[in-house]
Amino acid sequence: MPLLEACRLTKRFGGLVAVNEVSLEIARGEIRGLIGPNGSGKSTLINTLSGVYRSDAGSIVLSSAEISGWPAHRIASAGIARTFQEIQLFADMTVLENAIVGGHRLGRAEEKQIRARAQAALAFVGIERWQDELARNLPYGHQRLLEIARALVAEPELLLLDEPAAGLNAAETEALMELIMRIHAQTTAVLLVEHNMRLVMNVCHIIAVLDYGRKIADGSPQEIQHDPAVIEAYLGTKSVERSAGAERH
């Protein structure tokens, strides 16, 4: 049984069908990729899975529980954490305070326990020495890492990453790749929305491709790189050739 199963999920905004009958399964401990051109519905799908948007049709099942229509806080408590395409931090709170916010799903857990988990998460992503600094003063790449740390404090079963490499330089992207692999090693499932094809092709086990709100392909990195529909809709021949030459880690 998959950890998460979305079946014929649809989200409309007036006359625009942003997500059109998309079905998607994510296995426990799997790194799932989700790619597609700008405006193809990737972030809308993540927002629907996480409860930011309410679906207009279809179902979402998490660990055999139907969660369609649940509010975001309830879905987070059920085991789904996320980051955002545009960084969403509390700028005038410290790095540690931002991370502690991620412990809200722990309910009655003691403050000391949540603080310890927050500190452990900051150490895990490599920014623990900044814990007393205001979030606004962090370098951009570290702000990305703080969002991931905050999500990890909740010890989610599924982590949704919405373009985590956006704005990162080559060295930071390489470190992010390694971090995602370490998160996977903790048996946390990951759904990765990303435009950096080298990152996607190197870390994802299975990749789904959206175009105009529909899923047009679903397969291994090798299958996706050579799928004619994907080449036409998104990658382009030159991009596929470059991706095919990238070594998987």
mmCIF file of N, CA and C in Angstrom, residues 87-209:
data_model
loop_
_atom_site.group_PDB
_atom_site.id
_atom_site.type_symbol
_atom_site.label_atom_id
_atom_site.label_comp_id
_atom_site.label_asym_id
_atom_site.label_seq_id
_atom_site.Cartn_x
_atom_site.Cartn_y
_atom_site.Cartn_z
ATOM 1 N N ILE A 87 10.171 31.573 -0.061
ATOM 2 C CA ILE A 87 10.528 31.290 1.331
ATOM 3 C C ILE A 87 9.538 31.942 2.288
ATOM 4 N N GLN A 88 9.046 31.145 3.230
ATOM 5 C CA GLN A 88 8.066 31.606 4.210
ATOM 6 C C GLN A 88 8.639 31.429 5.620
ATOM 7 N N LEU A 89 9.395 32.426 6.077
ATOM 8 C CA LEU A 89 9.976 32.392 7.411
ATOM 9 C C LEU A 89 9.433 33.563 8.232
ATOM 10 N N PHE A 90 9.564 33.459 9.551
ATOM 11 C CA PHE A 90 9.240 34.567 10.448
ATOM 12 C C PHE A 90 10.520 35.386 10.608
ATOM 13 N N ALA A 91 10.619 36.458 9.818
ATOM 14 C CA ALA A 91 11.872 37.182 9.660
ATOM 15 C C ALA A 91 12.424 37.740 10.962
ATOM 16 N N ASP A 92 11.543 38.157 11.883
ATOM 17 C CA ASP A 92 12.002 38.792 13.113
ATOM 18 C C ASP A 92 12.055 37.826 14.301
ATOM 19 N N MET A 93 11.959 36.540 14.013
ATOM 20 C CA MET A 93 12.191 35.504 15.022
ATOM 21 C C MET A 93 13.548 34.877 14.765
ATOM 22 N N THR A 94 14.129 34.297 15.791
ATOM 23 C CA THR A 94 15.436 33.677 15.610
ATOM 24 C C THR A 94 15.309 32.406 14.774
ATOM 25 N N VAL A 95 16.450 31.933 14.328
ATOM 26 C CA VAL A 95 16.504 30.686 13.566
ATOM 27 C C VAL A 95 15.929 29.545 14.389
ATOM 28 N N LEU A 96 16.310 29.458 15.654
ATOM 29 C CA LEU A 96 15.798 28.393 16.513
ATOM 30 C C LEU A 96 14.294 28.527 16.715
ATOM 31 N N GLU A 97 13.816 29.742 16.914
ATOM 32 C CA GLU A 97 12.372 29.949 17.107
ATOM 33 C C GLU A 97 11.591 29.528 15.864
ATOM 34 N N ASN A 98 12.139 29.826 14.690
ATOM 35 C CA ASN A 98 11.499 29.393 13.456
ATOM 36 C C ASN A 98 11.421 27.871 13.385
ATOM 37 N N ALA A 99 12.492 27.223 13.765
ATOM 38 C CA ALA A 99 12.504 25.758 13.729
ATOM 39 C C ALA A 99 11.511 25.173 14.730
ATOM 40 N N ILE A 100 11.403 25.793 15.897
ATOM 41 C CA ILE A 100 10.485 25.312 16.942
ATOM 42 C C ILE A 100 9.042 25.339 16.451
ATOM 43 N N VAL A 101 8.712 26.307 15.586
ATOM 44 C CA VAL A 101 7.357 26.381 15.040
ATOM 45 C C VAL A 101 6.968 25.064 14.362
ATOM 46 N N GLY A 102 7.950 24.387 13.777
ATOM 47 C CA GLY A 102 7.675 23.115 13.114
ATOM 48 C C GLY A 102 7.217 22.014 14.046
ATOM 49 N N GLY A 103 7.352 22.223 15.345
ATOM 50 C CA GLY A 103 6.942 21.211 16.303
ATOM 51 C C GLY A 103 5.494 21.294 16.713
ATOM 52 N N HIS A 104 4.703 22.143 16.059
ATOM 53 C CA HIS A 104 3.317 22.342 16.478
ATOM 54 C C HIS A 104 2.490 21.069 16.388
ATOM 55 N N ARG A 105 2.836 20.163 15.456
ATOM 56 C CA ARG A 105 2.040 18.952 15.287
ATOM 57 C C ARG A 105 2.275 17.954 16.417
ATOM 58 N N LEU A 106 3.290 18.230 17.251
ATOM 59 C CA LEU A 106 3.618 17.292 18.324
ATOM 60 C C LEU A 106 2.654 17.405 19.499
ATOM 61 N N GLY A 107 1.734 18.357 19.431
ATOM 62 C CA GLY A 107 0.657 18.443 20.418
ATOM 63 C C GLY A 107 1.164 18.724 21.812
ATOM 64 N N ARG A 108 0.999 17.755 22.687
ATOM 65 C CA ARG A 108 1.302 17.947 24.097
ATOM 66 C C ARG A 108 2.772 17.704 24.450
ATOM 67 N N ALA A 109 3.607 17.529 23.447
ATOM 68 C CA ALA A 109 5.031 17.339 23.729
ATOM 69 C C ALA A 109 5.574 18.516 24.530
ATOM 70 N N GLU A 110 6.467 18.234 25.444
ATOM 71 C CA GLU A 110 7.013 19.279 26.303
ATOM 72 C C GLU A 110 7.858 20.258 25.491
ATOM 73 N N GLU A 111 7.875 21.496 25.935
ATOM 74 C CA GLU A 111 8.637 22.540 25.249
ATOM 75 C C GLU A 111 10.110 22.154 25.134
ATOM 76 N N LYS A 112 10.652 21.554 26.172
ATOM 77 C CA LYS A 112 12.062 21.150 26.156
ATOM 78 C C LYS A 112 12.311 20.114 25.057
ATOM 79 N N GLN A 113 11.368 19.204 24.875
ATOM 80 C CA GLN A 113 11.494 18.167 23.856
ATOM 81 C C GLN A 113 11.444 18.764 22.454
ATOM 82 N N ILE A 114 10.521 19.694 22.239
ATOM 83 C CA ILE A 114 10.412 20.333 20.930
ATOM 84 C C ILE A 114 11.663 21.150 20.635
ATOM 85 N N ARG A 115 12.179 21.852 21.648
ATOM 86 C CA ARG A 115 13.399 22.646 21.461
ATOM 87 C C ARG A 115 14.564 21.747 21.078
ATOM 88 N N ALA A 116 14.667 20.591 21.721
ATOM 89 C CA ALA A 116 15.748 19.651 21.417
ATOM 90 C C ALA A 116 15.625 19.133 19.980
ATOM 91 N N ARG A 117 14.404 18.860 19.565
ATOM 92 C CA ARG A 117 14.196 18.384 18.192
ATOM 93 C C ARG A 117 14.548 19.482 17.194
ATOM 94 N N ALA A 118 14.208 20.721 17.522
ATOM 95 C CA ALA A 118 14.523 21.843 16.644
ATOM 96 C C ALA A 118 16.040 22.012 16.510
ATOM 97 N N GLN A 119 16.738 21.921 17.614
ATOM 98 C CA GLN A 119 18.194 22.040 17.571
ATOM 99 C C GLN A 119 18.814 20.895 16.772
ATOM 100 N N ALA A 120 18.262 19.699 16.922
ATOM 101 C CA ALA A 120 18.764 18.542 16.173
ATOM 102 C C ALA A 120 18.526 18.734 14.675
ATOM 103 N N ALA A 121 17.377 19.296 14.315
ATOM 104 C CA ALA A 121 17.072 19.526 12.906
ATOM 105 C C ALA A 121 18.011 20.574 12.309
ATOM 106 N N LEU A 122 18.303 21.625 13.073
ATOM 107 C CA LEU A 122 19.241 22.643 12.594
ATOM 108 C C LEU A 122 20.628 22.044 12.386
ATOM 109 N N ALA A 123 21.034 21.166 13.291
ATOM 110 C CA ALA A 123 22.330 20.498 13.145
ATOM 111 C C ALA A 123 22.320 19.575 11.930
ATOM 112 N N PHE A 124 21.196 18.916 11.693
ATOM 113 C CA PHE A 124 21.078 17.980 10.584
ATOM 114 C C PHE A 124 21.282 18.680 9.238
ATOM 115 N N VAL A 125 20.734 19.903 9.114
ATOM 116 C CA VAL A 125 20.887 20.636 7.843
ATOM 117 C C VAL A 125 22.142 21.507 7.827
ATOM 118 N N GLY A 126 22.833 21.599 8.968
ATOM 119 C CA GLY A 126 24.123 22.272 9.003
ATOM 120 C C GLY A 126 24.118 23.749 9.331
ATOM 121 N N ILE A 127 23.074 24.240 10.022
ATOM 122 C CA ILE A 127 23.037 25.682 10.340
ATOM 123 C C ILE A 127 22.854 25.915 11.846
ATOM 124 N N GLU A 128 23.270 24.956 12.661
ATOM 125 C CA GLU A 128 23.037 25.084 14.101
ATOM 126 C C GLU A 128 23.754 26.283 14.720
ATOM 127 N N ARG A 129 24.878 26.694 14.145
ATOM 128 C CA ARG A 129 25.625 27.809 14.758
ATOM 129 C C ARG A 129 24.904 29.145 14.575
ATOM 130 N N TRP A 130 23.876 29.164 13.732
ATOM 131 C CA TRP A 130 23.115 30.383 13.496
ATOM 132 C C TRP A 130 21.856 30.440 14.351
ATOM 133 N N GLN A 131 21.672 29.540 15.286
ATOM 134 C CA GLN A 131 20.370 29.383 15.934
ATOM 135 C C GLN A 131 19.881 30.637 16.661
ATOM 136 N N ASP A 132 20.774 31.488 17.129
ATOM 137 C CA ASP A 132 20.352 32.683 17.853
ATOM 138 C C ASP A 132 20.265 33.928 16.970
ATOM 139 N N GLU A 133 20.549 33.766 15.680
ATOM 140 C CA GLU A 133 20.480 34.880 14.732
ATOM 141 C C GLU A 133 19.045 35.060 14.241
ATOM 142 N N LEU A 134 18.655 36.293 13.937
ATOM 143 C CA LEU A 134 17.343 36.510 13.336
ATOM 144 C C LEU A 134 17.306 35.871 11.953
ATOM 145 N N ALA A 135 16.166 35.297 11.596
ATOM 146 C CA ALA A 135 16.033 34.612 10.305
ATOM 147 C C ALA A 135 16.324 35.552 9.139
ATOM 148 N N ARG A 136 15.964 36.829 9.267
ATOM 149 C CA ARG A 136 16.173 37.782 8.179
ATOM 150 C C ARG A 136 17.650 37.979 7.870
ATOM 151 N N ASN A 137 18.523 37.682 8.835
ATOM 152 C CA ASN A 137 19.955 37.910 8.642
ATOM 153 C C ASN A 137 20.687 36.705 8.051
ATOM 154 N N LEU A 138 19.983 35.615 7.853
ATOM 155 C CA LEU A 138 20.615 34.428 7.268
ATOM 156 C C LEU A 138 20.907 34.660 5.788
ATOM 157 N N PRO A 139 22.012 34.110 5.287
ATOM 158 C CA PRO A 139 22.215 34.101 3.836
ATOM 159 C C PRO A 139 21.057 33.346 3.169
ATOM 160 N N TYR A 140 20.786 33.665 1.918
ATOM 161 C CA TYR A 140 19.628 33.091 1.231
ATOM 162 C C TYR A 140 19.633 31.561 1.261
ATOM 163 N N GLY A 141 20.769 30.960 0.963
ATOM 164 C CA GLY A 141 20.842 29.499 0.954
ATOM 165 C C GLY A 141 20.529 28.894 2.302
ATOM 166 N N HIS A 142 20.943 29.564 3.371
ATOM 167 C CA HIS A 142 20.650 29.080 4.713
ATOM 168 C C HIS A 142 19.168 29.229 5.055
ATOM 169 N N GLN A 143 18.530 30.259 4.493
ATOM 170 C CA GLN A 143 17.087 30.392 4.706
ATOM 171 C C GLN A 143 16.348 29.202 4.092
ATOM 172 N N ARG A 144 16.803 28.737 2.934
ATOM 173 C CA ARG A 144 16.233 27.530 2.333
ATOM 174 C C ARG A 144 16.408 26.331 3.266
ATOM 175 N N LEU A 145 17.579 26.214 3.841
ATOM 176 C CA LEU A 145 17.845 25.098 4.755
ATOM 177 C C LEU A 145 17.005 25.201 6.018
ATOM 178 N N LEU A 146 16.766 26.421 6.486
ATOM 179 C CA LEU A 146 15.941 26.608 7.681
ATOM 180 C C LEU A 146 14.517 26.128 7.423
ATOM 181 N N GLU A 147 13.981 26.400 6.238
ATOM 182 C CA GLU A 147 12.638 25.905 5.922
ATOM 183 C C GLU A 147 12.589 24.380 5.986
ATOM 184 N N ILE A 148 13.637 23.742 5.475
ATOM 185 C CA ILE A 148 13.678 22.274 5.512
ATOM 186 C C ILE A 148 13.790 21.790 6.950
ATOM 187 N N ALA A 149 14.641 22.448 7.740
ATOM 188 C CA ALA A 149 14.797 22.063 9.146
ATOM 189 C C ALA A 149 13.475 22.190 9.891
ATOM 190 N N ARG A 150 12.774 23.286 9.678
ATOM 191 C CA ARG A 150 11.484 23.496 10.344
ATOM 192 C C ARG A 150 10.508 22.374 10.005
ATOM 193 N N ALA A 151 10.499 21.952 8.737
ATOM 194 C CA ALA A 151 9.616 20.861 8.326
ATOM 195 C C ALA A 151 10.022 19.542 8.982
ATOM 196 N N LEU A 152 11.320 19.324 9.153
ATOM 197 C CA LEU A 152 11.801 18.061 9.712
ATOM 198 C C LEU A 152 11.532 17.925 11.209
ATOM 199 N N VAL A 153 11.374 19.047 11.902
ATOM 200 C CA VAL A 153 11.100 18.991 13.344
ATOM 201 C C VAL A 153 9.837 18.173 13.624
ATOM 202 N N ALA A 154 8.891 18.229 12.698
ATOM 203 C CA ALA A 154 7.625 17.512 12.873
ATOM 204 C C ALA A 154 7.765 16.006 12.630
ATOM 205 N N GLU A 155 8.971 15.578 12.204
ATOM 206 C CA GLU A 155 9.218 14.164 11.906
ATOM 207 C C GLU A 155 8.148 13.616 10.953
ATOM 208 N N PRO A 156 8.024 14.239 9.784
ATOM 209 C CA PRO A 156 6.958 13.847 8.848
ATOM 210 C C PRO A 156 7.235 12.503 8.185
ATOM 211 N N GLU A 157 6.168 11.860 7.754
ATOM 212 C CA GLU A 157 6.315 10.664 6.926
ATOM 213 C C GLU A 157 6.563 11.060 5.474
ATOM 214 N N LEU A 158 6.031 12.224 5.083
ATOM 215 C CA LEU A 158 6.179 12.720 3.715
ATOM 216 C C LEU A 158 6.568 14.187 3.753
ATOM 217 N N LEU A 159 7.653 14.518 3.060
ATOM 218 C CA LEU A 159 8.140 15.893 2.984
ATOM 219 C C LEU A 159 7.949 16.397 1.556
ATOM 220 N N LEU A 160 7.209 17.501 1.407
ATOM 221 C CA LEU A 160 6.974 18.114 0.112
ATOM 222 C C LEU A 160 7.947 19.286 -0.057
ATOM 223 N N LEU A 161 8.813 19.211 -1.056
ATOM 224 C CA LEU A 161 9.803 20.254 -1.306
ATOM 225 C C LEU A 161 9.440 20.971 -2.602
ATOM 226 N N ASP A 162 9.062 22.243 -2.490
ATOM 227 C CA ASP A 162 8.632 23.019 -3.650
ATOM 228 C C ASP A 162 9.780 23.914 -4.116
ATOM 229 N N GLU A 163 10.497 23.456 -5.128
ATOM 230 C CA GLU A 163 11.633 24.149 -5.721
ATOM 231 C C GLU A 163 12.675 24.579 -4.683
ATOM 232 N N PRO A 164 13.219 23.632 -3.924
ATOM 233 C CA PRO A 164 14.187 23.985 -2.875
ATOM 234 C C PRO A 164 15.513 24.500 -3.409
ATOM 235 N N ALA A 165 15.833 24.245 -4.690
ATOM 236 C CA ALA A 165 17.110 24.705 -5.245
ATOM 237 C C ALA A 165 17.003 26.069 -5.902
ATOM 238 N N ALA A 166 15.811 26.663 -5.915
ATOM 239 C CA ALA A 166 15.634 27.970 -6.555
ATOM 240 C C ALA A 166 16.545 29.008 -5.897
ATOM 241 N N GLY A 167 17.363 29.664 -6.692
ATOM 242 C CA GLY A 167 18.237 30.710 -6.181
ATOM 243 C C GLY A 167 19.548 30.233 -5.588
ATOM 244 N N LEU A 168 19.774 28.919 -5.564
ATOM 245 C CA LEU A 168 21.010 28.389 -4.990
ATOM 246 C C LEU A 168 22.111 28.328 -6.045
ATOM 247 N N ASN A 169 23.364 28.503 -5.593
ATOM 248 C CA ASN A 169 24.480 28.347 -6.516
ATOM 249 C C ASN A 169 24.832 26.861 -6.660
ATOM 250 N N ALA A 170 25.821 26.550 -7.477
ATOM 251 C CA ALA A 170 26.143 25.161 -7.780
ATOM 252 C C ALA A 170 26.566 24.377 -6.526
ATOM 253 N N ALA A 171 27.379 25.004 -5.674
ATOM 254 C CA ALA A 171 27.840 24.314 -4.461
ATOM 255 C C ALA A 171 26.680 24.070 -3.501
ATOM 256 N N GLU A 172 25.795 25.053 -3.365
ATOM 257 C CA GLU A 172 24.638 24.906 -2.482
ATOM 258 C C GLU A 172 23.679 23.837 -3.007
ATOM 259 N N THR A 173 23.540 23.772 -4.320
ATOM 260 C CA THR A 173 22.670 22.749 -4.912
ATOM 261 C C THR A 173 23.243 21.364 -4.697
ATOM 262 N N GLU A 174 24.554 21.242 -4.792
ATOM 263 C CA GLU A 174 25.211 19.959 -4.541
ATOM 264 C C GLU A 174 24.984 19.530 -3.090
ATOM 265 N N ALA A 175 25.090 20.467 -2.155
ATOM 266 C CA ALA A 175 24.854 20.167 -0.745
ATOM 267 C C ALA A 175 23.395 19.788 -0.507
ATOM 268 N N LEU A 176 22.476 20.459 -1.221
ATOM 269 C CA LEU A 176 21.055 20.126 -1.108
ATOM 270 C C LEU A 176 20.803 18.697 -1.590
ATOM 271 N N MET A 177 21.445 18.310 -2.664
ATOM 272 C CA MET A 177 21.302 16.958 -3.183
ATOM 273 C C MET A 177 21.695 15.935 -2.118
ATOM 274 N N GLU A 178 22.812 16.201 -1.468
ATOM 275 C CA GLU A 178 23.288 15.296 -0.411
ATOM 276 C C GLU A 178 22.328 15.287 0.770
ATOM 277 N N LEU A 179 21.758 16.446 1.105
ATOM 278 C CA LEU A 179 20.812 16.544 2.214
ATOM 279 C C LEU A 179 19.550 15.733 1.923
ATOM 280 N N ILE A 180 19.036 15.823 0.717
ATOM 281 C CA ILE A 180 17.842 15.054 0.361
ATOM 282 C C ILE A 180 18.104 13.554 0.485
ATOM 283 N N MET A 181 19.288 13.139 0.103
ATOM 284 C CA MET A 181 19.631 11.717 0.230
ATOM 285 C C MET A 181 19.704 11.300 1.696
ATOM 286 N N ARG A 182 20.188 12.197 2.560
ATOM 287 C CA ARG A 182 20.235 11.875 3.993
ATOM 288 C C ARG A 182 18.830 11.840 4.597
ATOM 289 N N ILE A 183 17.950 12.711 4.120
ATOM 290 C CA ILE A 183 16.558 12.669 4.576
ATOM 291 C C ILE A 183 15.931 11.349 4.163
ATOM 292 N N HIS A 184 16.197 10.937 2.932
ATOM 293 C CA HIS A 184 15.686 9.649 2.445
ATOM 294 C C HIS A 184 16.208 8.493 3.284
ATOM 295 N N ALA A 185 17.450 8.582 3.718
ATOM 296 C CA ALA A 185 18.053 7.512 4.527
ATOM 297 C C ALA A 185 17.347 7.346 5.863
ATOM 298 N N GLN A 186 16.618 8.388 6.285
ATOM 299 C CA GLN A 186 15.841 8.310 7.523
ATOM 300 C C GLN A 186 14.448 7.728 7.278
ATOM 301 N N THR A 187 14.231 7.189 6.085
ATOM 302 C CA THR A 187 12.965 6.562 5.649
ATOM 303 C C THR A 187 11.832 7.573 5.490
ATOM 304 N N THR A 188 12.167 8.839 5.347
ATOM 305 C CA THR A 188 11.152 9.854 5.053
ATOM 306 C C THR A 188 10.922 9.905 3.549
ATOM 307 N N ALA A 189 9.665 9.821 3.120
ATOM 308 C CA ALA A 189 9.347 9.961 1.702
ATOM 309 C C ALA A 189 9.429 11.430 1.320
ATOM 310 N N VAL A 190 9.839 11.695 0.075
ATOM 311 C CA VAL A 190 10.000 13.067 -0.409
ATOM 312 C C VAL A 190 9.293 13.218 -1.752
ATOM 313 N N LEU A 191 8.523 14.289 -1.902
ATOM 314 C CA LEU A 191 8.007 14.698 -3.202
ATOM 315 C C LEU A 191 8.728 15.983 -3.568
ATOM 316 N N LEU A 192 9.539 15.920 -4.618
ATOM 317 C CA LEU A 192 10.408 17.021 -5.007
ATOM 318 C C LEU A 192 9.900 17.689 -6.277
ATOM 319 N N VAL A 193 9.483 18.952 -6.165
ATOM 320 C CA VAL A 193 9.151 19.773 -7.323
ATOM 321 C C VAL A 193 10.374 20.639 -7.609
ATOM 322 N N GLU A 194 10.901 20.540 -8.825
ATOM 323 C CA GLU A 194 12.175 21.214 -9.069
ATOM 324 C C GLU A 194 12.404 21.413 -10.567
ATOM 325 N N HIS A 195 13.046 22.551 -10.923
ATOM 326 C CA HIS A 195 13.423 22.813 -12.308
ATOM 327 C C HIS A 195 14.859 22.392 -12.605
ATOM 328 N N ASN A 196 15.654 22.193 -11.554
ATOM 329 C CA ASN A 196 17.041 21.778 -11.763
ATOM 330 C C ASN A 196 17.057 20.299 -12.147
ATOM 331 N N MET A 197 17.260 20.026 -13.434
ATOM 332 C CA MET A 197 17.123 18.665 -13.921
ATOM 333 C C MET A 197 18.221 17.740 -13.416
ATOM 334 N N ARG A 198 19.411 18.274 -13.206
ATOM 335 C CA ARG A 198 20.477 17.418 -12.684
ATOM 336 C C ARG A 198 20.118 16.923 -11.291
ATOM 337 N N LEU A 199 19.574 17.807 -10.461
ATOM 338 C CA LEU A 199 19.154 17.428 -9.116
ATOM 339 C C LEU A 199 18.059 16.360 -9.184
ATOM 340 N N VAL A 200 17.032 16.616 -9.993
ATOM 341 C CA VAL A 200 15.915 15.676 -10.094
ATOM 342 C C VAL A 200 16.377 14.314 -10.583
ATOM 343 N N MET A 201 17.159 14.296 -11.648
ATOM 344 C CA MET A 201 17.573 13.027 -12.246
ATOM 345 C C MET A 201 18.513 12.233 -11.353
ATOM 346 N N ASN A 202 19.232 12.905 -10.469
ATOM 347 C CA ASN A 202 20.185 12.212 -9.610
ATOM 348 C C ASN A 202 19.593 11.687 -8.313
ATOM 349 N N VAL A 203 18.505 12.280 -7.823
ATOM 350 C CA VAL A 203 18.000 11.839 -6.512
ATOM 351 C C VAL A 203 16.667 11.104 -6.576
ATOM 352 N N CYS A 204 15.890 11.294 -7.640
ATOM 353 C CA CYS A 204 14.527 10.742 -7.657
ATOM 354 C C CYS A 204 14.488 9.314 -8.171
ATOM 355 N N HIS A 205 13.645 8.515 -7.545
ATOM 356 C CA HIS A 205 13.443 7.140 -7.997
ATOM 357 C C HIS A 205 12.447 7.094 -9.151
ATOM 358 N N ILE A 206 11.357 7.830 -9.016
ATOM 359 C CA ILE A 206 10.296 7.902 -10.014
ATOM 360 C C ILE A 206 9.949 9.381 -10.223
ATOM 361 N N ILE A 207 9.654 9.743 -11.468
ATOM 362 C CA ILE A 207 9.357 11.131 -11.801
ATOM 363 C C ILE A 207 8.035 11.200 -12.562
ATOM 364 N N ALA A 208 7.167 12.110 -12.134
ATOM 365 C CA ALA A 208 5.936 12.400 -12.861
ATOM 366 C C ALA A 208 6.101 13.737 -13.564
ATOM 367 N N VAL A 209 5.490 13.855 -14.736
ATOM 368 C CA VAL A 209 5.606 15.073 -15.528
ATOM 369 C C VAL A 209 4.214 15.642 -15.788
#
